[in-house]
Coordinates of C-alpha atoms in Angstrom, one line a residue:
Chain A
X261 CA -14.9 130.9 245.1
X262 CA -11.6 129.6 244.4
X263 CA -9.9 126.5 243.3
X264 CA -6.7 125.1 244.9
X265 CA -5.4 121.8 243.0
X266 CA -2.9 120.1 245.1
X267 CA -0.1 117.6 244.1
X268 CA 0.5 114.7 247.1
X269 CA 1.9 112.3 244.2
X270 CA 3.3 112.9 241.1
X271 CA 5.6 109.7 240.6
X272 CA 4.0 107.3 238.1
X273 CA 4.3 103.4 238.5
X274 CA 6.4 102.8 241.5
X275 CA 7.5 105.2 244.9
X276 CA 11.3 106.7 244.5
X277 CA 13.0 107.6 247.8
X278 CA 15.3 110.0 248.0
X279 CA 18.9 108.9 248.2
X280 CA 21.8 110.1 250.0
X281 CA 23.5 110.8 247.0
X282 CA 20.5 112.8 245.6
X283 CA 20.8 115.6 249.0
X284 CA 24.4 115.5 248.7
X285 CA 24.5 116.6 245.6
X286 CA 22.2 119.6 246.1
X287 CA 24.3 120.4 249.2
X288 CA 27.4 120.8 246.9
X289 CA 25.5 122.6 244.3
X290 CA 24.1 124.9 247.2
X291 CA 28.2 125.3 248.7
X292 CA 29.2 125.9 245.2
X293 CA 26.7 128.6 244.2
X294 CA 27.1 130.6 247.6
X295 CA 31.2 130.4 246.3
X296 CA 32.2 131.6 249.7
X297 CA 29.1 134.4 251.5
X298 CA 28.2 134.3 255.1
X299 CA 24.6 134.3 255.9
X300 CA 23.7 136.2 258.8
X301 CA 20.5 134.7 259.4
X302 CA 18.8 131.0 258.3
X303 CA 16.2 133.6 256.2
X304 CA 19.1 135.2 254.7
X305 CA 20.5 131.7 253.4
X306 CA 17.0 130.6 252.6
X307 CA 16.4 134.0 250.7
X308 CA 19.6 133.2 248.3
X309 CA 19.5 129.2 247.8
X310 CA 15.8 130.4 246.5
X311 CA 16.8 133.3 244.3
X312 CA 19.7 131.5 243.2
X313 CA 19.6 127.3 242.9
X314 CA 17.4 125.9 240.4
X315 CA 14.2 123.5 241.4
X316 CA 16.2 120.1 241.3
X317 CA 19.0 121.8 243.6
X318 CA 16.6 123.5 245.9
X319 CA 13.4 121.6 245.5
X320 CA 12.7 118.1 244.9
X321 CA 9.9 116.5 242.7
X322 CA 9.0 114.2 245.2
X323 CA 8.4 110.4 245.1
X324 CA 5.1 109.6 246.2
X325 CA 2.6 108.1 243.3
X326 CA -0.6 109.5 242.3
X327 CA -2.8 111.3 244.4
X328 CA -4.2 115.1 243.4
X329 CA -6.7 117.3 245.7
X330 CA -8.7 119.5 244.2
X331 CA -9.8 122.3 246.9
X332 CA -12.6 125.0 247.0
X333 CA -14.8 123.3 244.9
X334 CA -17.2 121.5 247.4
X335 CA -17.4 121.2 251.4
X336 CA -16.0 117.8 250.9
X337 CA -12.7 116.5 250.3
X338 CA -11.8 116.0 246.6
X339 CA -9.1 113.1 245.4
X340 CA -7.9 111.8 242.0
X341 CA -6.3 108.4 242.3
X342 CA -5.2 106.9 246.1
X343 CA -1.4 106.4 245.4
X344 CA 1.4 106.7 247.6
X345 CA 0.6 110.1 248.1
X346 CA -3.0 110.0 249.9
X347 CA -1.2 109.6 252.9
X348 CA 0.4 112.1 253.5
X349 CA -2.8 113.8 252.4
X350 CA -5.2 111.7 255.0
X351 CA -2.4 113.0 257.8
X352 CA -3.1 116.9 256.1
X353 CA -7.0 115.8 256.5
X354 CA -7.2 114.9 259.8
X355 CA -5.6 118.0 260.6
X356 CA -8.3 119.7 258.8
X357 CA -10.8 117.8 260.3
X358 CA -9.9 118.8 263.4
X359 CA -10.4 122.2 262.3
X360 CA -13.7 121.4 261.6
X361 CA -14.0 120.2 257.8
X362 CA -16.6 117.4 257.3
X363 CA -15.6 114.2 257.0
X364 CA -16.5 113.6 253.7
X365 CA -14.0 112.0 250.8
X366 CA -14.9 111.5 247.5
X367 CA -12.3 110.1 245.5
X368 CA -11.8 109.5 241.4
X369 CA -10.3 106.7 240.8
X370 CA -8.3 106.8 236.9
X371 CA -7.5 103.2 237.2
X372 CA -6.8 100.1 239.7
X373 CA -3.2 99.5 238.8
X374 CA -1.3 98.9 242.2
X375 CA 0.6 102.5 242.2
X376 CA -3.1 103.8 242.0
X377 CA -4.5 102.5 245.1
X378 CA -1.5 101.2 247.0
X379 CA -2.0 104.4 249.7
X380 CA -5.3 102.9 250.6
X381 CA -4.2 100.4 253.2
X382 CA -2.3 103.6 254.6
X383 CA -5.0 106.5 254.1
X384 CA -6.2 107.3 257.6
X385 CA -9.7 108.6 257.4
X386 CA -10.7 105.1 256.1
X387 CA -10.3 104.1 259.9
X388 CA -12.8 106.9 261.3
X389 CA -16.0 105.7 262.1
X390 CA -17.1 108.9 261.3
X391 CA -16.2 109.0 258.0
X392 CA -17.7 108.5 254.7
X393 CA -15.6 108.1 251.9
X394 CA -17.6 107.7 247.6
X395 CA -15.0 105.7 245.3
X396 CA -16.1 107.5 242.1
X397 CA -14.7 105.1 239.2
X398 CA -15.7 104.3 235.7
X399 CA -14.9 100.5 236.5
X400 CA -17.4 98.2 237.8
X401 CA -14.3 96.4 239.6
X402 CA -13.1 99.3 241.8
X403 CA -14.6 97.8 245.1
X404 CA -13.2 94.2 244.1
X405 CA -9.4 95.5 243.9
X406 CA -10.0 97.9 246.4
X407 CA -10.7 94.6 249.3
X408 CA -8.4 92.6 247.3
X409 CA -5.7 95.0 248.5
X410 CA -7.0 94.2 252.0
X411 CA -7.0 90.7 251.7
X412 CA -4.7 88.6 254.2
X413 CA -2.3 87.6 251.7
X414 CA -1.4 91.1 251.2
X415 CA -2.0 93.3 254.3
X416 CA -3.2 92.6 257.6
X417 CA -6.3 94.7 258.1
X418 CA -9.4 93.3 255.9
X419 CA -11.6 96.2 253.9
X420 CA -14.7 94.9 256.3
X421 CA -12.8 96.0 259.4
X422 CA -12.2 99.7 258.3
X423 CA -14.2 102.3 260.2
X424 CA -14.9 104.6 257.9
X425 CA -18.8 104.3 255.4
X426 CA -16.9 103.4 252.1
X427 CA -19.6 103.5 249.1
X428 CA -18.6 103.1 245.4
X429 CA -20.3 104.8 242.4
X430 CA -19.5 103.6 238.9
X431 CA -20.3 106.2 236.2
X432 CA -20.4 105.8 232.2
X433 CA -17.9 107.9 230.4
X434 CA -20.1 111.1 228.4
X435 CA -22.6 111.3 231.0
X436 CA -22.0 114.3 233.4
X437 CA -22.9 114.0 237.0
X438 CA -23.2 116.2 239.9
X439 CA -21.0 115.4 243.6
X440 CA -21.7 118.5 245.8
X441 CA -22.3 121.0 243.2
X442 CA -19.4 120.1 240.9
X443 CA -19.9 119.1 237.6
X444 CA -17.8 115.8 236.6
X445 CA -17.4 113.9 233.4
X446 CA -15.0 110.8 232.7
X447 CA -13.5 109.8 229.5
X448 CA -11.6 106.4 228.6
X449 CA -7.9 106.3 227.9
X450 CA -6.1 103.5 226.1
X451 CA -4.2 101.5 228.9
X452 CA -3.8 98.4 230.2
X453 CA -7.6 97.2 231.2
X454 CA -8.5 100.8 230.4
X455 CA -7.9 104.2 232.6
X456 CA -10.7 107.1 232.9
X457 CA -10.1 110.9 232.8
X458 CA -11.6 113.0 234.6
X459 CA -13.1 116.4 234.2
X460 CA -14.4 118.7 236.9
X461 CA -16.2 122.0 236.5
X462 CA -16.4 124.4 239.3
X463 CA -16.7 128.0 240.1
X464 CA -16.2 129.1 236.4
X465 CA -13.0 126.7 236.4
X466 CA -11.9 123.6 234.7
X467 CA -9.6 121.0 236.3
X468 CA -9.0 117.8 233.9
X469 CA -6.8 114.6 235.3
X470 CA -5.7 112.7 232.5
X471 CA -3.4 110.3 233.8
X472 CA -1.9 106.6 232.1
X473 CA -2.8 107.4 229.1
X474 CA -1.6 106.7 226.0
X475 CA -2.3 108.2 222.9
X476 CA -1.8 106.3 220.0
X477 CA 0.1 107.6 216.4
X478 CA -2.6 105.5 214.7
X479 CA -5.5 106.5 216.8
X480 CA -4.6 110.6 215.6
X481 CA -8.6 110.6 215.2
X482 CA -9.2 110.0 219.2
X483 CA -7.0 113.0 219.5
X484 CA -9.5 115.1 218.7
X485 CA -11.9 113.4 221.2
X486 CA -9.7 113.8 223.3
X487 CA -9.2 117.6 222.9
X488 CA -12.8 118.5 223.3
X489 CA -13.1 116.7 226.4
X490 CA -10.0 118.6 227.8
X491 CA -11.2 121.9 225.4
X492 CA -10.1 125.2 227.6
X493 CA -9.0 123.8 230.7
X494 CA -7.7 126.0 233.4
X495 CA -5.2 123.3 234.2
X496 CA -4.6 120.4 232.3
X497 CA -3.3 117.3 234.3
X498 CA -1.3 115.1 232.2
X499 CA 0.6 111.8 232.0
X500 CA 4.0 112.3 230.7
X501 CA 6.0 109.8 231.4
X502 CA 8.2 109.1 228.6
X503 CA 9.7 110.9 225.7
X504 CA 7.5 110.6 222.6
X505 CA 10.4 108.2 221.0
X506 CA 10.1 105.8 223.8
X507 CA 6.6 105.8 223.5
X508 CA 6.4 105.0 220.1
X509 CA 9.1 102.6 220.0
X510 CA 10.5 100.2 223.1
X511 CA 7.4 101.5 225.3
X512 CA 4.8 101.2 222.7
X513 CA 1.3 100.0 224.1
X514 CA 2.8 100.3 228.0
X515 CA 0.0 102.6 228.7
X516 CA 1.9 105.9 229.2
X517 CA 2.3 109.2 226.9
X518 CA 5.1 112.2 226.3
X519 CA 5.0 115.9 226.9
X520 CA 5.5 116.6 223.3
X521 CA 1.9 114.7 222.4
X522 CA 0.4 116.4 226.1
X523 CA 1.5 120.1 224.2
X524 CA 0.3 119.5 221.1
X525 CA -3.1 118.3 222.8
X526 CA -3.4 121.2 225.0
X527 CA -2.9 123.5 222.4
X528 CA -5.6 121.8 220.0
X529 CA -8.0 122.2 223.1
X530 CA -7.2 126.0 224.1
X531 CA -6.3 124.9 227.5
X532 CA -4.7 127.4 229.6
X533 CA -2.4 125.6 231.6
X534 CA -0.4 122.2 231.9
X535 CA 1.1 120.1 234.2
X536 CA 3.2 117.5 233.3
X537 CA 2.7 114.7 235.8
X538 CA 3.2 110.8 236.2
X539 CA 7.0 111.0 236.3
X540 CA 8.9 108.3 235.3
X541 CA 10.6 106.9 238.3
X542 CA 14.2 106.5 237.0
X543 CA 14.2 110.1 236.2
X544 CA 16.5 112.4 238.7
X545 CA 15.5 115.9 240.2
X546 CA 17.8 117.0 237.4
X547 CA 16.2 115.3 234.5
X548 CA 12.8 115.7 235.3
X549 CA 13.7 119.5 235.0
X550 CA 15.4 119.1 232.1
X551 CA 12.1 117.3 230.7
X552 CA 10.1 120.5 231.8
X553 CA 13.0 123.3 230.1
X554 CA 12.3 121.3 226.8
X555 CA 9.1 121.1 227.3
X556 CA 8.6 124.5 227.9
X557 CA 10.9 125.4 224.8
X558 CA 8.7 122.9 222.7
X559 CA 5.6 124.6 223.5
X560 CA 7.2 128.1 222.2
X561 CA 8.8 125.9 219.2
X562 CA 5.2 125.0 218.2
X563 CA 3.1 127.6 219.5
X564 CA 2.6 129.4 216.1
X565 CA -0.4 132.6 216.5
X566 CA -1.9 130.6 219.5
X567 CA -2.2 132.1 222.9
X568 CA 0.7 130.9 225.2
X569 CA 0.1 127.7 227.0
X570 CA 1.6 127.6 230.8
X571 CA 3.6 124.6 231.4
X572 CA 4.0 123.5 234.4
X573 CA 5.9 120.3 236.1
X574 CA 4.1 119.0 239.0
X575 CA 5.8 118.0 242.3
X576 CA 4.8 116.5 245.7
X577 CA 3.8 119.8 247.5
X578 CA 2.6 121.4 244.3
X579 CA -0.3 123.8 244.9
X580 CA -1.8 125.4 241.8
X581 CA -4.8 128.5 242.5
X582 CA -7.1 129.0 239.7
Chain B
X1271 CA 0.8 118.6 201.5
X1272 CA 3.2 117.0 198.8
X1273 CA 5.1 114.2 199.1
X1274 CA 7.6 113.6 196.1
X1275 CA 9.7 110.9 196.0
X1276 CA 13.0 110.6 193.6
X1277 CA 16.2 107.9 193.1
X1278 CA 19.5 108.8 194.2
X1279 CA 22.3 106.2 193.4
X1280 CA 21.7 104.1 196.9
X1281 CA 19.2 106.1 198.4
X1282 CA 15.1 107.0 197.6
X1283 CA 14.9 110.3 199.1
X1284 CA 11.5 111.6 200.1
X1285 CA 11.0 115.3 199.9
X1286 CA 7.4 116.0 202.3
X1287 CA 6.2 119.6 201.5
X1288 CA 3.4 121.7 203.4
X1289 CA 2.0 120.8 207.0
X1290 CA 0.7 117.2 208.0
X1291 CA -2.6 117.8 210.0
X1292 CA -5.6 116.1 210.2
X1293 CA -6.8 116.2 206.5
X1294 CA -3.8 114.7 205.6
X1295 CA -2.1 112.8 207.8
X1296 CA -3.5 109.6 206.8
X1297 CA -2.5 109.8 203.3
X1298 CA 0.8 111.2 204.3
X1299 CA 1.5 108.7 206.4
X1300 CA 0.2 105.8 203.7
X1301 CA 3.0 107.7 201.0
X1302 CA 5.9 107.3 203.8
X1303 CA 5.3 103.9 204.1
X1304 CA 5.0 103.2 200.6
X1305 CA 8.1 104.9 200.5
X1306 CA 9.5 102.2 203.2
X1307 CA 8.3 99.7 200.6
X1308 CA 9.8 100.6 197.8
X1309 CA 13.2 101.4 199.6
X1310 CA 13.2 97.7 200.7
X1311 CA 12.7 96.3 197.4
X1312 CA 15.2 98.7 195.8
X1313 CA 17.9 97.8 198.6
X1314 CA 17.9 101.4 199.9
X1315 CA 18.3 103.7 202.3
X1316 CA 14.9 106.1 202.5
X1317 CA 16.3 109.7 203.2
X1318 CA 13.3 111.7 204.2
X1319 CA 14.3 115.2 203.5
X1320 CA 12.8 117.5 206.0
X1321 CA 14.0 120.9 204.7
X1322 CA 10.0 121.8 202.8
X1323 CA 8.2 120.5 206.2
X1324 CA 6.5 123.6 207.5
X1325 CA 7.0 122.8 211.2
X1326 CA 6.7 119.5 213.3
X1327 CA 4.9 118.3 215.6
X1328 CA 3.7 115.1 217.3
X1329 CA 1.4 114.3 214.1
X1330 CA 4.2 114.4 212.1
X1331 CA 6.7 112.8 214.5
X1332 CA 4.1 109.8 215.0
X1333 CA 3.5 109.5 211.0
X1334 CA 7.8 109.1 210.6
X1335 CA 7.4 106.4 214.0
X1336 CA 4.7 104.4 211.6
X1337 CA 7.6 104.7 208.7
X1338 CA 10.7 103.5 210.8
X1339 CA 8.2 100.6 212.5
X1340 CA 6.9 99.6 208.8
X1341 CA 10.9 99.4 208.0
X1342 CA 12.1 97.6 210.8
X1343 CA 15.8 96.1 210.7
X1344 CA 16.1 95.9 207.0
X1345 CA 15.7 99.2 205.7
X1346 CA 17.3 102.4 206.8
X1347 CA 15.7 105.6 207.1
X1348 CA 17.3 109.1 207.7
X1349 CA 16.1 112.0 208.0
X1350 CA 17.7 115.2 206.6
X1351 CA 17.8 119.1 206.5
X1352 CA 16.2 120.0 209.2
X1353 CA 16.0 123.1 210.6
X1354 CA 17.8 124.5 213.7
X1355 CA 14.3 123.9 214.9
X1356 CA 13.5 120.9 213.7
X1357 CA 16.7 119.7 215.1
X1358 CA 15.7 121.0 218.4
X1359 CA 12.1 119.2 218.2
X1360 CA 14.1 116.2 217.1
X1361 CA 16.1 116.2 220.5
X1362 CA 13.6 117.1 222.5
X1363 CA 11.3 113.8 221.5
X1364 CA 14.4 111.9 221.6
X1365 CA 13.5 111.1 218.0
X1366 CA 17.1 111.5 217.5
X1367 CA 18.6 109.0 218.7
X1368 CA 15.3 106.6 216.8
X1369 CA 16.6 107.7 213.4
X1370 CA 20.2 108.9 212.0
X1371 CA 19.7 112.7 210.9
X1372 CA 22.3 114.5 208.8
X1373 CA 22.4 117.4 206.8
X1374 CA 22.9 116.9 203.4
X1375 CA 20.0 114.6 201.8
X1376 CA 22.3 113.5 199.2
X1377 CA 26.0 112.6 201.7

């Protein structure tokens, strides 16, 4: 059995839509790197702008907020957080479902902040009469902001009028539990009326989803909690939203963390691989890659005798095998 | 880890030497701040030389964030002589442009 972790949002705080400007300037980038060829064939073109453009010129990182499958581990649908980006995922799910995958949604909910839950409203298996859908949350106030996003004032379908069997399951941080055969554990992050991270073991394979969290210069102790509860994860999902000097100076106690502190955690764990996620939603195509070249040069920087630690930088459409 | 500390016309310039980790941090980072102290009362600028600091990482960055929030607006604090490296781990936590870096501990 394999595991598939799959990035439908990777924006933190707010959605970002891609502006004019943004494509044109990947289209000049694109004219001025193919300095003159003719492309025979669209596969041709496609073949060069891949081999050739960077990600911010030929990709994009995307602009939906957090929402993360996990795949393979379970016959049911696995979700971190119901941002922007569940749905697009419910449309991917439907599909599926078609194709004959149960009905089944558990979700993992890190926190109740409005770019957490705002796809909700918009997630369209929570409309099927058919299907059931767990809210797994270390808050005992899930369900209330969950109808509270329902509510008149701020959308026009109530939470009593959805189709689907929506349940909620609170869990206590450093007790393990069991959803269809995969092991999960939660953790508490310092953030605005508190986050959870979660931890899932499957198949031999770790997946952690750390997300608004912030990791305090005088709290260096928790680091070390914190790094046994991530301690050799296959991939390592964390909030870095800001650089380690806005975090510890205008953006203090905002919630949020930096690559820099994400590296040095990883590497006290022995995790394999991480992706830096949560992107701040000021930051271009072109500086979030410039985030992820530094980061990558930090981790070398600092690495010292330990084993190299992948970093990766997640984006809408992200799939990861472990 | 050593932290020495010595007087330089207008400046108290902190020399850290050896790794911060998690033995140390804690009195490391009560030394720095110290060293904050007795800049302000001296009316000068705290030069933390970084030249003897094997490596940094976010432990150390966070201990020099406690030193420039215990100094605030009234005392300066630069850091100086950092490696190639360091200098690259300074830009790439944006840590310079939070504190003035030069060269020379002593210019």
């Amino acid at each position: 059995m394999s595991l598939t972790v799959r990035f439908w949002g990777t924006r933190g705080s707010l959605p970002v839509a891609g502006r004019a400007e943004a494509v044109q300037a990947k289209i000049v980038r694109a004219l001025m790197a193919a300095g003159g060829r003719r492309f025979e064939t669209p596969a041709e073109a496609e073949a060069f702008a891949r081999e050739t453009l960077d990600f911010a010129a030929f990709g994009a990182y995307g602009g939906a907020t957090a929402c993360v499958e996990i795949e393979g581990a379970a016959p049911a649908f696995f979700i971190c957080d119901l941002g922007s980006g569940v749905r697009e995922f419910g449309v991917d799910a439907v599909r599926r479902c078609a194709a004959g995958h149960a009905k089944v949604f558990h979700v993992f909910l890190s926190h109740m902040h409005w770019d957490h839950i705002m796809g909700f409203p918009f997630f369209g298996p929570a409309y099927d009469p058919m299907a059931r859908i767990v809210v797994h949350s270390g808050h005992p106030d899930a369900e209330a902001a969950l109808r509270r996003q329902q509510a008149e004032i701020s959308f026009p379908v109530p939470f009593d009028a959805l189709g689907a069997d929506i349940s909620f399951a609170v869990h206590a941080p450093g007790e393990a539990f069991d959803v269809d055969g995969v092991v999960v554990s939660l953790t508490p992050q310092r953030h605005s009326h508190g986050s959870f991270g979660f931890r899932f073991e499957a198949a031999g394979r770790s997946v952690v989803y750390s997300t608004d969290s912030e990791h305090k210069m005088e709290d260096l102790d928790a680091d070390a909690a914190f790094a046994a509860f991530i301690a050799g994860g296959d991939l390592v999902i964390c909030d870095t939203m800001y650089s380690l000097g806005e975090a510890v100076s205008l953006k203090q106690d905002w919630g949020h963390s930096s690559n820099v502190v994400a590296v040095d955690l990883c590497h006290a764990a022995g995790a394999r691989r991480l992706a830096l996620f949560h992107h701040e939603p000021n930051r271009s195509d072109e500086a979030i890659q410039r985030v992820h070249t530094e980061t990558l040069r930090y981790e070398e920087l600092v690495r010292g005798a330990r084993p190299a630690l992948e970093v990766i930088c997640a984006y809408d459409g992200l799939e990861v095998a472990l | 880890m050593d932290f020495a500390l010595e007087r330089s016309e207008d400046r108290l310039i902190g020399r850290p030497k050896g790794r911060v980790d998690e033995t140390n941090w804690k009195p490391f980072s009560q030394a720095l701040i110290g060293a904050v102290r007795q800049a302000r009362e001296a009316g000068a600028t705290l030069v933390i030389d970084l030249s003897e600091l094997e490596g940094l990482s976010s432990r150390e960055l966070r201990v020099l964030a406690a030193a420039q929030r215990e100094a605030g607006d009234d005392v300066g604090v630069v850091l100086a002589a950092p490696s190639p490296q360091v200098r690259e781990i300074l830009a790439i936590s944006r840590y310079d442009q939070l504190f003035a870096v030069t060269e020379d501990p002593a210019a």
